[in-house]
Coordinates of C-alpha atoms in Angstrom, one line a residue:
Chain V
M772 CA 107.9 -33.4 113.8
S773 CA 108.0 -31.2 110.5
E774 CA 104.9 -30.6 108.6
R775 CA 106.7 -31.3 105.7
G776 CA 107.2 -35.0 104.4
E777 CA 110.7 -36.5 104.9
V778 CA 113.5 -37.2 102.6
W779 CA 113.7 -41.0 101.8
T780 CA 116.6 -43.0 100.1
Y781 CA 116.5 -46.4 98.7
S782 CA 119.1 -48.3 96.7
E783 CA 119.7 -52.1 96.5
D784 CA 123.5 -51.3 96.2
F785 CA 124.9 -50.5 99.6
G786 CA 127.6 -48.2 98.3
L787 CA 125.3 -46.2 96.4
M788 CA 122.9 -46.1 99.4
L789 CA 125.6 -44.4 101.4
E790 CA 126.1 -41.8 98.4
L791 CA 122.2 -41.2 98.5
L792 CA 122.5 -40.6 102.2
G793 CA 125.2 -38.1 101.7
K794 CA 123.3 -36.1 99.4
G795 CA 119.9 -36.8 101.2
H796 CA 121.4 -35.4 104.3
E797 CA 122.0 -32.0 102.7
L798 CA 118.7 -32.0 101.0
A799 CA 116.9 -32.8 104.3
I800 CA 118.5 -30.0 106.2
G801 CA 117.5 -27.7 103.2
L802 CA 113.9 -28.8 103.4
Q803 CA 114.0 -28.9 107.2
T804 CA 113.0 -32.5 107.6
K805 CA 114.3 -35.8 108.4
L806 CA 116.2 -38.3 106.4
T807 CA 114.9 -41.7 106.2
A808 CA 116.6 -44.9 104.6
V809 CA 114.7 -47.7 103.3
L810 CA 116.1 -51.2 103.7
L811 CA 114.6 -54.1 101.7
G812 CA 115.9 -57.6 101.7
H813 CA 116.5 -60.7 103.8
N814 CA 118.7 -60.8 106.8
V815 CA 119.6 -57.2 106.3
K816 CA 118.8 -55.8 109.8
A817 CA 122.4 -55.6 110.5
Q818 CA 122.9 -53.0 107.9
A819 CA 120.4 -50.5 109.5
G820 CA 122.9 -49.5 112.2
E821 CA 125.4 -48.8 109.5
L822 CA 123.1 -46.6 107.6
I823 CA 122.4 -44.4 110.7
R824 CA 126.2 -44.0 111.2
Y825 CA 126.4 -42.9 107.5
G826 CA 123.8 -40.2 108.3
A827 CA 120.2 -41.7 108.2
Q828 CA 118.0 -40.4 111.2
K829 CA 115.5 -43.3 110.6
V830 CA 115.6 -46.7 109.0
L831 CA 112.5 -48.5 107.6
V832 CA 113.4 -52.1 107.4
V833 CA 111.5 -54.8 105.6
D834 CA 113.1 -58.1 106.3
S835 CA 111.3 -61.2 104.6
P836 CA 112.5 -64.2 102.9
Q837 CA 110.4 -63.2 100.0
L838 CA 112.9 -60.2 99.5
K839 CA 115.9 -62.5 99.2
G840 CA 117.6 -61.2 96.1
F841 CA 116.4 -58.3 94.2
R842 CA 113.0 -59.1 92.2
A843 CA 111.1 -56.2 90.8
E844 CA 107.4 -57.2 92.0
P845 CA 108.0 -58.1 95.7
Y846 CA 110.5 -55.0 96.1
L847 CA 107.9 -52.7 94.2
S848 CA 104.9 -53.9 96.4
A849 CA 107.0 -53.2 99.7
L850 CA 108.1 -49.8 98.5
T851 CA 104.8 -48.7 97.3
Q852 CA 103.1 -49.6 100.7
L853 CA 105.8 -47.8 102.6
V854 CA 105.5 -44.7 100.6
K855 CA 101.7 -44.6 100.8
Q856 CA 102.1 -44.9 104.6
G857 CA 105.0 -42.7 105.0
E858 CA 104.1 -39.9 102.4
P859 CA 107.8 -38.8 101.9
E860 CA 108.4 -35.3 100.3
L861 CA 111.2 -36.6 98.2
L862 CA 112.5 -40.0 97.4
L863 CA 116.0 -40.6 96.0
I864 CA 116.4 -44.0 94.4
G865 CA 119.9 -45.3 93.2
S866 CA 119.8 -45.3 89.5
T867 CA 121.0 -48.8 88.6
R868 CA 119.2 -50.8 85.8
R869 CA 117.4 -52.7 88.4
A870 CA 116.2 -50.0 90.4
K871 CA 115.3 -47.6 87.6
E872 CA 112.6 -50.1 86.8
L873 CA 111.3 -49.8 90.6
A874 CA 111.4 -46.1 90.4
F875 CA 109.5 -45.7 87.3
R876 CA 106.8 -48.4 88.1
L877 CA 106.5 -46.9 91.5
A878 CA 105.8 -43.4 89.8
A879 CA 103.3 -45.2 87.5
R880 CA 101.5 -46.8 90.5
L881 CA 101.2 -43.5 92.5
N882 CA 100.4 -41.5 89.2
V883 CA 103.2 -39.2 89.7
G884 CA 106.3 -37.8 88.0
C885 CA 109.9 -39.1 88.0
V886 CA 113.1 -37.4 87.1
P887 CA 115.7 -39.9 86.4
D888 CA 119.5 -39.7 86.7
C889 CA 120.0 -36.4 88.4
V890 CA 123.3 -35.3 88.2
N891 CA 122.6 -32.6 90.8
L892 CA 119.9 -31.7 93.3
R893 CA 119.4 -28.2 94.7
I894 CA 116.9 -26.2 96.8
D895 CA 115.9 -23.0 95.7
E896 CA 114.8 -19.9 97.6
Q897 CA 111.3 -20.9 97.2
G898 CA 112.0 -24.2 98.8
R899 CA 111.6 -26.1 95.4
V900 CA 113.8 -29.0 94.7
L901 CA 115.6 -28.3 91.4
M902 CA 116.7 -31.5 89.6
D903 CA 119.5 -31.3 86.9
R904 CA 119.9 -33.9 84.3
I905 CA 121.8 -34.4 81.0
V906 CA 119.7 -34.4 78.0
Y907 CA 120.3 -34.3 74.1
G908 CA 123.1 -36.6 74.2
G909 CA 125.2 -34.8 76.5
S910 CA 124.9 -31.4 74.9
A911 CA 122.6 -29.9 77.6
V912 CA 121.7 -29.8 81.2
A913 CA 117.9 -29.4 82.1
T914 CA 116.9 -28.2 85.2
Q915 CA 113.3 -29.5 86.3
T916 CA 111.0 -29.7 89.0
L917 CA 108.3 -31.9 90.0
R918 CA 104.7 -30.8 90.8
T919 CA 103.6 -34.1 92.0
K920 CA 104.1 -35.8 95.4
P921 CA 106.3 -37.6 96.4
Q922 CA 108.9 -36.2 94.2
I923 CA 110.7 -39.3 93.0
V924 CA 114.1 -39.0 91.4
T925 CA 116.9 -41.4 90.6
V926 CA 120.8 -40.6 91.3
P927 CA 123.4 -42.2 89.4
P928 CA 126.4 -43.8 91.4
R929 CA 129.6 -41.9 92.0
R930 CA 127.9 -38.6 91.8
F931 CA 127.7 -37.6 95.3
E932 CA 130.1 -38.1 98.3
K933 CA 128.9 -40.2 101.3
L934 CA 129.2 -38.6 104.8
A935 CA 132.1 -39.7 107.1
Y936 CA 131.2 -42.6 109.1
A937 CA 130.3 -41.5 112.7
V938 CA 129.7 -43.9 115.6
K939 CA 128.1 -41.2 117.5
R940 CA 125.3 -40.7 115.3
E941 CA 122.0 -42.0 116.6
G942 CA 118.8 -42.9 114.9
E943 CA 115.6 -44.7 115.0
I944 CA 115.2 -48.4 113.5
V945 CA 111.7 -49.2 112.6
E946 CA 110.9 -52.8 111.5
V947 CA 108.0 -52.8 109.2
S948 CA 105.8 -56.1 109.2
G949 CA 102.6 -57.2 107.6
L950 CA 103.2 -55.8 104.1
Q951 CA 101.6 -57.7 101.2
L952 CA 104.4 -58.7 99.0
D953 CA 103.6 -59.5 95.4
E954 CA 105.0 -62.7 93.6
P955 CA 107.6 -62.1 91.0
K956 CA 106.2 -62.2 87.6
I957 CA 109.5 -62.9 85.8
E958 CA 111.4 -66.2 86.5
V959 CA 115.2 -65.9 86.5
I960 CA 116.7 -68.9 84.8
D961 CA 120.5 -68.0 84.6
I962 CA 122.7 -65.3 86.0
K963 CA 126.2 -64.9 84.5
P964 CA 128.3 -62.5 86.3
I965 CA 130.2 -59.8 84.2
E966 CA 134.0 -60.3 84.6
R967 CA 135.2 -56.6 85.3
A968 CA 138.7 -55.5 85.7
E969 CA 140.0 -55.3 89.3
V970 CA 140.3 -51.6 89.0
K971 CA 137.2 -50.0 87.7
I972 CA 137.8 -47.0 85.3
E973 CA 135.5 -44.9 87.3
E974 CA 137.9 -45.1 90.3
A975 CA 141.1 -44.5 88.4
K976 CA 142.7 -41.2 89.2
V977 CA 144.4 -41.1 85.9
V978 CA 142.8 -42.2 82.6
I979 CA 144.5 -42.3 79.3
C980 CA 142.0 -42.7 76.5
G981 CA 142.4 -43.5 72.8
G982 CA 140.3 -42.3 69.9
R983 CA 140.1 -42.7 66.1
G984 CA 143.5 -41.3 65.8
L985 CA 145.0 -44.7 66.7
E986 CA 145.2 -46.7 63.5
R987 CA 145.6 -50.3 65.0
K988 CA 144.7 -52.1 68.2
E989 CA 148.2 -52.8 68.7
D990 CA 149.2 -49.1 68.8
F991 CA 147.5 -49.0 72.3
K992 CA 150.6 -50.4 73.5
I993 CA 152.1 -46.8 73.8
L994 CA 149.0 -45.7 75.9
Y995 CA 149.6 -48.7 78.3
E996 CA 153.1 -47.7 78.6
L997 CA 152.1 -44.2 79.7
A998 CA 149.4 -45.5 82.0
K999 CA 151.8 -47.8 83.8
V1000 CA 154.2 -44.9 84.5
L1001 CA 151.3 -42.9 85.8
G1002 CA 149.3 -45.6 87.5
G1003 CA 146.6 -44.9 85.3
Y1004 CA 144.0 -46.7 83.4
V1005 CA 143.3 -47.1 79.5
G1006 CA 140.2 -46.5 77.8
C1007 CA 138.7 -45.9 74.5
T1008 CA 135.9 -44.1 72.6
R1009 CA 132.7 -45.6 71.3
P1010 CA 133.8 -45.9 67.7
L1011 CA 136.8 -48.1 68.6
A1012 CA 134.5 -50.2 70.6
E1013 CA 131.3 -50.2 68.3
D1014 CA 132.5 -49.9 65.1
R1015 CA 136.1 -51.4 65.0
K1016 CA 135.3 -53.9 67.8
W1017 CA 138.5 -53.6 69.6
F1018 CA 137.2 -53.3 72.9
T1019 CA 133.7 -54.0 74.7
E1020 CA 133.5 -51.0 76.8
W1021 CA 134.0 -47.3 76.2
V1022 CA 134.3 -43.8 77.9
G1023 CA 131.4 -41.5 77.2
L1024 CA 127.8 -40.6 78.0
S1025 CA 126.5 -44.0 76.9
G1026 CA 129.5 -45.9 78.4
H1027 CA 131.7 -45.1 81.4
K1028 CA 131.2 -41.7 82.9
I1029 CA 134.5 -40.8 84.6
K1030 CA 135.9 -38.0 86.7
P1031 CA 139.5 -38.6 87.2
D1032 CA 142.3 -36.2 88.4
L1033 CA 143.9 -36.4 85.0
Y1034 CA 142.3 -37.3 81.7
I1035 CA 144.5 -37.6 78.6
A1036 CA 142.7 -37.8 75.3
C1037 CA 144.9 -39.2 72.5
G1038 CA 143.6 -38.8 69.0
I1039 CA 140.1 -37.8 70.3
S1040 CA 138.1 -35.4 68.2
G1041 CA 135.7 -34.7 71.2
V1042 CA 132.1 -35.3 69.9
I1043 CA 129.8 -34.0 72.6
Q1044 CA 128.6 -37.6 73.9
H1045 CA 132.3 -38.4 74.5
V1046 CA 133.0 -35.0 76.3
A1047 CA 129.7 -35.6 78.4
G1048 CA 131.5 -38.6 79.9
I1049 CA 134.7 -36.8 81.0
R1050 CA 133.5 -33.3 81.6
D1051 CA 134.0 -33.5 85.4
S1052 CA 137.7 -34.6 85.1
K1053 CA 139.9 -32.2 87.1
V1054 CA 142.5 -31.7 84.3
I1055 CA 141.8 -32.6 80.7
V1056 CA 144.8 -33.0 78.3
S1057 CA 144.5 -33.5 74.4
I1058 CA 146.9 -34.9 72.1
N1059 CA 145.6 -34.4 68.5
K1060 CA 147.1 -33.6 65.2
D1061 CA 144.1 -31.1 64.4
P1062 CA 144.4 -27.9 66.4
E1063 CA 140.6 -27.4 65.5
A1064 CA 139.4 -30.7 67.0
P1065 CA 136.4 -29.8 69.3
I1066 CA 138.3 -31.5 72.3
S1067 CA 140.5 -28.4 72.3
E1068 CA 137.4 -26.5 73.5
V1069 CA 137.3 -28.5 76.8
A1070 CA 140.9 -29.2 77.3
D1071 CA 143.2 -27.6 80.0
Y1072 CA 146.3 -28.4 78.1
I1073 CA 146.6 -29.1 74.3
I1074 CA 149.5 -30.5 72.5
V1075 CA 149.1 -30.2 68.7
G1076 CA 151.1 -33.2 67.1
N1077 CA 151.3 -36.6 66.2
L1078 CA 150.3 -38.8 69.1
Y1079 CA 152.7 -41.7 68.0
E1080 CA 155.6 -39.3 68.9
V1081 CA 153.9 -37.4 71.7
V1082 CA 152.5 -40.1 73.8
P1083 CA 156.0 -42.0 74.0
A1084 CA 157.7 -38.6 74.6
L1085 CA 155.4 -38.1 77.5
T1086 CA 156.1 -41.4 79.0
E1087 CA 159.8 -40.8 78.9
A1088 CA 159.4 -37.3 80.4
F1089 CA 157.3 -38.7 83.3
K1090 CA 159.8 -41.6 83.8
K1091 CA 162.5 -39.0 84.1
L1092 CA 160.7 -36.8 86.6
L1093 CA 158.7 -39.3 88.6
T1094 CA 161.4 -41.9 89.5
Chain T
M1127 CA 101.4 -66.1 64.9
V1128 CA 102.7 -63.3 67.0
R1129 CA 101.2 -59.8 67.3
V1130 CA 103.9 -57.4 68.2
I1131 CA 103.5 -53.7 69.2
V1132 CA 106.4 -51.3 68.8
C1133 CA 106.5 -47.9 70.4
V1134 CA 108.7 -45.5 68.3
K1135 CA 109.5 -42.0 69.2
Q1136 CA 110.1 -39.1 67.0
A1137 CA 113.3 -37.9 68.7
V1138 CA 115.6 -34.7 68.2
D1139 CA 118.7 -35.7 66.2
V1140 CA 121.1 -35.0 69.2
S1141 CA 124.1 -34.9 66.9
K1142 CA 122.5 -32.1 64.9
V1143 CA 121.6 -29.7 68.0
K1144 CA 123.2 -26.4 67.9
V1145 CA 124.0 -24.2 71.0
D1146 CA 123.6 -20.4 71.1
A1147 CA 127.3 -19.3 72.0
I1148 CA 126.1 -16.4 74.1
T1149 CA 123.0 -17.5 75.9
R1150 CA 124.1 -21.2 76.0
R1151 CA 120.5 -21.9 75.1
L1152 CA 119.9 -25.0 72.8
I1153 CA 118.4 -24.4 69.4
V1154 CA 116.2 -27.5 69.3
A1155 CA 113.3 -26.3 67.2
D1156 CA 115.4 -26.4 64.0
A1157 CA 117.2 -29.6 64.6
P1158 CA 116.0 -32.5 62.4
R1159 CA 113.9 -35.3 63.9
K1160 CA 114.5 -39.1 63.3
I1161 CA 113.2 -42.4 64.8
S1162 CA 115.0 -42.8 68.2
D1163 CA 118.0 -45.1 67.7
F1164 CA 116.9 -47.8 70.2
D1165 CA 113.5 -47.7 68.7
K1166 CA 114.9 -48.9 65.6
N1167 CA 116.4 -51.9 67.4
A1168 CA 112.8 -52.4 68.8
L1169 CA 111.3 -52.5 65.3
E1170 CA 114.2 -54.8 63.9
E1171 CA 113.4 -57.2 66.6
A1172 CA 109.8 -57.3 66.1
V1173 CA 110.3 -57.7 62.3
R1174 CA 112.6 -60.6 63.0
I1175 CA 110.1 -62.2 65.4
K1176 CA 107.4 -62.0 62.6
E1177 CA 109.5 -63.4 59.9
K1178 CA 110.3 -66.4 62.2
L1179 CA 107.0 -67.1 63.7
G1180 CA 104.5 -65.4 61.3
G1181 CA 102.2 -62.6 62.5
E1182 CA 102.1 -58.9 62.5
V1183 CA 104.0 -55.9 63.5
L1184 CA 102.2 -52.7 64.6
A1185 CA 104.2 -49.4 65.1
V1186 CA 102.6 -46.7 67.3
T1187 CA 103.8 -43.1 67.8
V1188 CA 102.5 -40.3 69.9
G1189 CA 103.6 -37.2 68.2
P1190 CA 102.9 -34.3 65.9
E1191 CA 101.6 -34.7 62.4
G1192 CA 105.1 -34.5 61.3
A1193 CA 105.9 -38.0 62.7
R1194 CA 103.9 -39.5 59.9
I1195 CA 107.0 -39.6 57.9
L1196 CA 108.8 -41.6 60.4
L1197 CA 106.0 -44.1 60.5
R1198 CA 106.5 -44.7 56.9
E1199 CA 110.0 -45.6 57.7
A1200 CA 108.9 -48.0 60.3
L1201 CA 106.5 -49.7 57.6
A1202 CA 109.5 -49.7 55.3
M1203 CA 111.6 -51.5 57.9
G1204 CA 108.8 -54.2 57.9
A1205 CA 106.0 -53.1 60.2
D1206 CA 102.5 -54.0 58.6
K1207 CA 100.4 -51.1 59.9
A1208 CA 101.2 -47.8 61.9
Y1209 CA 99.2 -45.8 64.4
L1210 CA 99.8 -42.0 64.6
I1211 CA 98.5 -40.8 68.0
S1212 CA 98.4 -37.0 67.4
D1213 CA 96.5 -34.1 68.9
P1214 CA 97.4 -30.6 69.7
A1215 CA 96.1 -31.3 73.2
F1216 CA 99.1 -33.7 73.6
E1217 CA 101.8 -31.2 73.2
G1218 CA 104.1 -30.8 76.2
S1219 CA 103.2 -34.1 77.6
D1220 CA 105.9 -35.6 79.9
T1221 CA 106.3 -39.3 80.4
L1222 CA 103.4 -39.6 82.8
A1223 CA 101.1 -38.1 80.2
T1224 CA 102.6 -40.1 77.4
S1225 CA 102.5 -43.4 78.9
Y1226 CA 98.9 -42.9 79.8
I1227 CA 98.0 -41.8 76.1
L1228 CA 100.0 -44.8 74.7
A1229 CA 98.2 -47.1 77.0
E1230 CA 94.9 -45.9 75.9
A1231 CA 95.9 -46.3 72.2
I1232 CA 97.2 -49.8 72.9
R1233 CA 93.7 -50.7 74.7
K1234 CA 92.0 -49.6 71.6
I1235 CA 94.3 -51.7 69.3
G1236 CA 93.2 -54.7 71.2
Q1237 CA 94.9 -58.0 71.7
F1238 CA 98.6 -58.3 71.5
D1239 CA 101.5 -60.6 72.4
L1240 CA 104.3 -58.3 72.9
I1241 CA 105.2 -54.8 73.1
I1242 CA 108.8 -53.8 72.4
C1243 CA 110.3 -50.5 73.2
G1244 CA 113.8 -49.1 73.1
E1245 CA 115.6 -48.9 76.3
A1246 CA 115.4 -45.1 76.3
S1247 CA 115.0 -42.3 73.7
I1248 CA 118.2 -40.6 72.3
D1249 CA 117.1 -37.1 73.2
S1250 CA 115.5 -37.1 76.7
F1251 CA 117.0 -40.6 77.7
S1252 CA 114.5 -40.9 80.5
A1253 CA 113.6 -44.7 79.9
Q1254 CA 110.3 -44.5 81.6
I1255 CA 107.7 -45.1 78.9
G1256 CA 108.3 -49.0 78.8
P1257 CA 108.1 -49.4 82.7
R1258 CA 105.2 -47.0 83.0
L1259 CA 103.3 -48.7 80.0
A1260 CA 103.8 -52.3 81.5
E1261 CA 102.5 -51.1 84.7
A1262 CA 99.5 -49.3 83.1
L1263 CA 98.6 -52.5 81.1
G1264 CA 99.3 -54.8 84.1
I1265 CA 101.7 -56.9 82.1
P1266 CA 105.1 -58.5 82.9
L1267 CA 108.1 -56.2 82.0
I1268 CA 111.7 -57.1 81.1
T1269 CA 114.1 -54.2 80.5
Y1270 CA 117.7 -53.9 78.9
V1271 CA 117.1 -56.9 76.7
K1272 CA 120.1 -57.9 74.5
R1273 CA 118.8 -61.4 73.3
L1274 CA 115.1 -62.3 73.0
N1275 CA 113.2 -65.6 72.0
V1276 CA 109.5 -66.4 71.9
E1277 CA 108.9 -69.8 72.9
G1278 CA 105.0 -70.9 73.0
D1279 CA 103.3 -68.7 75.4
A1280 CA 106.5 -67.3 77.0
V1281 CA 109.4 -65.2 76.2
I1282 CA 112.9 -66.0 77.2
A1283 CA 115.2 -62.8 77.3
E1284 CA 118.7 -62.1 78.3
R1285 CA 119.1 -58.8 80.1
S1286 CA 122.3 -56.8 80.3
L1287 CA 122.6 -55.4 83.9
E1288 CA 125.7 -53.6 85.3
D1289 CA 127.2 -56.6 87.1
C1290 CA 125.6 -59.7 85.3
F1291 CA 123.7 -61.0 82.4
E1292 CA 120.3 -62.4 83.6
T1293 CA 118.3 -64.9 81.4
V1294 CA 114.7 -64.7 82.5
R1295 CA 111.3 -66.1 81.4
A1296 CA 108.0 -64.4 81.4
K1297 CA 104.5 -65.3 80.3
I1298 CA 103.1 -63.2 77.3
P1299 CA 101.6 -60.9 76.8
A1300 CA 104.7 -59.0 78.1
L1301 CA 106.7 -55.7 77.7
I1302 CA 110.3 -55.7 76.6
T1303 CA 112.7 -52.9 76.3
V1304 CA 115.8 -53.5 74.1
T1305 CA 119.4 -52.3 74.1
K1306 CA 121.3 -51.4 70.9
E1307 CA 123.4 -54.7 71.3
I1308 CA 120.3 -56.8 70.4
N1309 CA 120.6 -56.4 66.6
E1310 CA 121.6 -54.2 63.6
P1311 CA 118.4 -52.5 62.4
R1312 CA 118.1 -53.0 58.5
I1313 CA 118.2 -50.4 56.1
P1314 CA 115.0 -50.7 53.9
S1315 CA 115.4 -51.7 50.2
F1316 CA 113.7 -49.5 47.5
T1317 CA 111.1 -52.3 47.1
A1318 CA 110.4 -52.1 50.9
I1319 CA 110.0 -48.3 50.8
M1320 CA 107.7 -48.5 47.8
K1321 CA 105.5 -51.1 49.5
A1322 CA 105.4 -49.2 52.6
S1323 CA 103.6 -46.4 50.8
K1324 CA 100.7 -48.6 50.3
K1325 CA 100.5 -49.8 54.2
E1326 CA 98.0 -48.1 56.3
I1327 CA 98.7 -45.4 58.8
V1328 CA 95.7 -45.0 61.3
T1329 CA 95.5 -41.7 62.7
W1330 CA 93.8 -41.2 66.4
K1331 CA 93.1 -38.0 68.1
A1332 CA 92.1 -37.4 71.7
T1333 CA 88.4 -37.8 71.3
D1334 CA 89.1 -41.2 69.3
L1335 CA 90.8 -42.6 72.5
G1336 CA 88.5 -40.9 75.0
V1337 CA 91.2 -39.5 77.1
S1338 CA 90.6 -37.0 79.8
A1339 CA 92.0 -33.6 79.0
E1340 CA 93.4 -33.1 82.4
K1341 CA 95.6 -36.1 82.0
V1342 CA 97.4 -35.0 78.8
G1343 CA 99.6 -32.2 77.7
E1344 CA 101.3 -29.9 80.0
A1345 CA 98.1 -30.1 82.4
G1346 CA 98.6 -33.9 82.7
S1347 CA 102.5 -33.7 83.2
A1348 CA 104.1 -33.9 86.4
V1349 CA 107.7 -32.5 85.1
R1350 CA 108.3 -28.9 84.7
V1351 CA 111.3 -27.9 82.7
L1352 CA 112.9 -24.6 84.0
E1353 CA 115.7 -24.3 81.8
V1354 CA 117.9 -26.2 79.1
L1355 CA 121.4 -24.8 79.0
A1356 CA 124.7 -26.1 77.5
P1357 CA 127.1 -26.7 80.3
K1358 CA 129.6 -23.9 81.0
V1359 CA 133.2 -24.7 79.9
E1360 CA 135.8 -23.3 82.3
R1361 CA 139.0 -24.9 80.9
K1362 CA 142.4 -23.3 80.6
R1363 CA 143.0 -24.2 76.8
I1364 CA 146.5 -23.8 77.0
V1365 CA 148.6 -24.9 74.0
V1366 CA 151.9 -26.5 75.1
K1367 CA 154.6 -25.4 72.9
G1368 CA 158.2 -26.1 72.3
E1369 CA 161.0 -26.6 69.8
T1370 CA 161.0 -30.5 70.0
V1371 CA 158.5 -33.1 71.0
T1372 CA 160.7 -34.0 73.9
E1373 CA 160.6 -30.4 75.1
I1374 CA 156.9 -30.1 74.8
A1375 CA 156.3 -33.5 76.7
E1376 CA 158.6 -32.5 79.6
K1377 CA 156.9 -29.0 79.9
L1378 CA 153.6 -30.7 80.3
A1379 CA 154.8 -33.6 82.6
K1380 CA 156.1 -30.7 84.9
T1381 CA 153.0 -28.7 84.8
L1382 CA 150.8 -31.9 85.7
I1383 CA 153.1 -32.7 88.4
Q1384 CA 152.8 -29.0 89.8
E1385 CA 149.1 -29.3 89.3
G1386 CA 149.1 -32.3 91.7
V1387 CA 147.1 -34.6 89.3
V1388 CA 150.2 -37.2 89.1
E1389 CA 151.4 -39.0 92.1
V1390 CA 155.1 -38.8 92.5
K1391 CA 156.7 -42.1 93.4
R1392 CA 159.2 -42.2 96.3

């Protein structure tokens, strides 16, 4: 066994858990330690084998009727006891709104620090874990370290790749029983699922986005036509959603953060908060009347012109070339 | 009668932060400060609760002496009394240290029914203060609240989560963090601003709270910031030109197909 504590991962979201294992795998190698997944819930034992095949060397399972459905207090008490017993070096927690509460309250209970929403994690020559997070509304990346143990970080979805599924991977499954699970302090009265579009904008390969250059909501029609030809998804900027109330969701740091293969900004000036949400796109195209618009600084291809002429022309061009 | 404590942060106005073009370092020191946006939503909600049920709203901030001006704004928005928790020893505090200071200040304030915080601050966007504070005070926590009602000795809150809206009930005292959706913060009238100048701002130092020196400031902080840099921009920045819009569009379409970012249908 290594002297160093292990790298642990936890997320109540199975897909995100696999991404954490992908990054955790790399970090555990760098820290020369083991990668352990924490699995909490009711009737979840079957998932343990899957986690191993996605890279976990060990899975700590707490399976209890009291953990049916995510509730902060019982989950927090389980996690706190596991961490106190296992003393991990680094704990990666999936950055959902539910689990962020868990991470921060765990850190408070253990009287340690926590770095939320890490967009990258690296290990330097001294063996320190360097944590990158976006600050100042998207204008900068802060690189931080934690001097308390365990080092607790949260990791947003779709940031890291999961490992390929491998049947041959082996690991240890440890069922933990006898933990004291707290009663929830909050009573859930009602749950209304949010209807989401079938394709998530985060998963689209092509995104066409409209900004304040669009004069009326109906004008989005030309964006949808281009999106149809490209098999893409249409989004908007925050002012169109929040100020003009045309849509309920937007692309940007405070909304959907995306990294498609192709991002086409139509009539978007490119304020820093918007750019922070699209920065990782493979290719960025801007269509804007103003050649000086800040979006030009971060675009690969720039068309200076009237989007009402350029967008339909682009649709026609793709129609001609693609079919 | 409800006693509501609102935690406000003096945040960097992120829209006014400049970047040094050569070093990519942020020039934060000169950027103006303001009440963090979501904290204004927290204040507005507290004032609305007071207007409905009666009671009192107390605004608390941990920050430099300069944060006093923001407390005046909170008072103009409808808070009845404000607390400036300020001491040179607090400089460099991270969320671990700040939540400890805030918890001690709130213990000194005494009885309360609700604590309301913004979901996160606009500059560091860490979102930890509310959860840490609830934990320190041992009270129920409800995060990401978009609708709030006080009913007797309980709060009913609608939370905005990624996949659902969750309506929950908790006994008070409780701590709530609110999202931007919950309300539209008021802009104080001239009369309200004049009135606010007569309201009390209590100032407490480290010694007033009896906080231990090793738990505040840099000594009490777990996070070390190594650097803060604007991201590198490595984009082609090619202006696509041509005689006609059609020509420009075709040129771009061809390039994008060549780059392999558009799928060609068979």
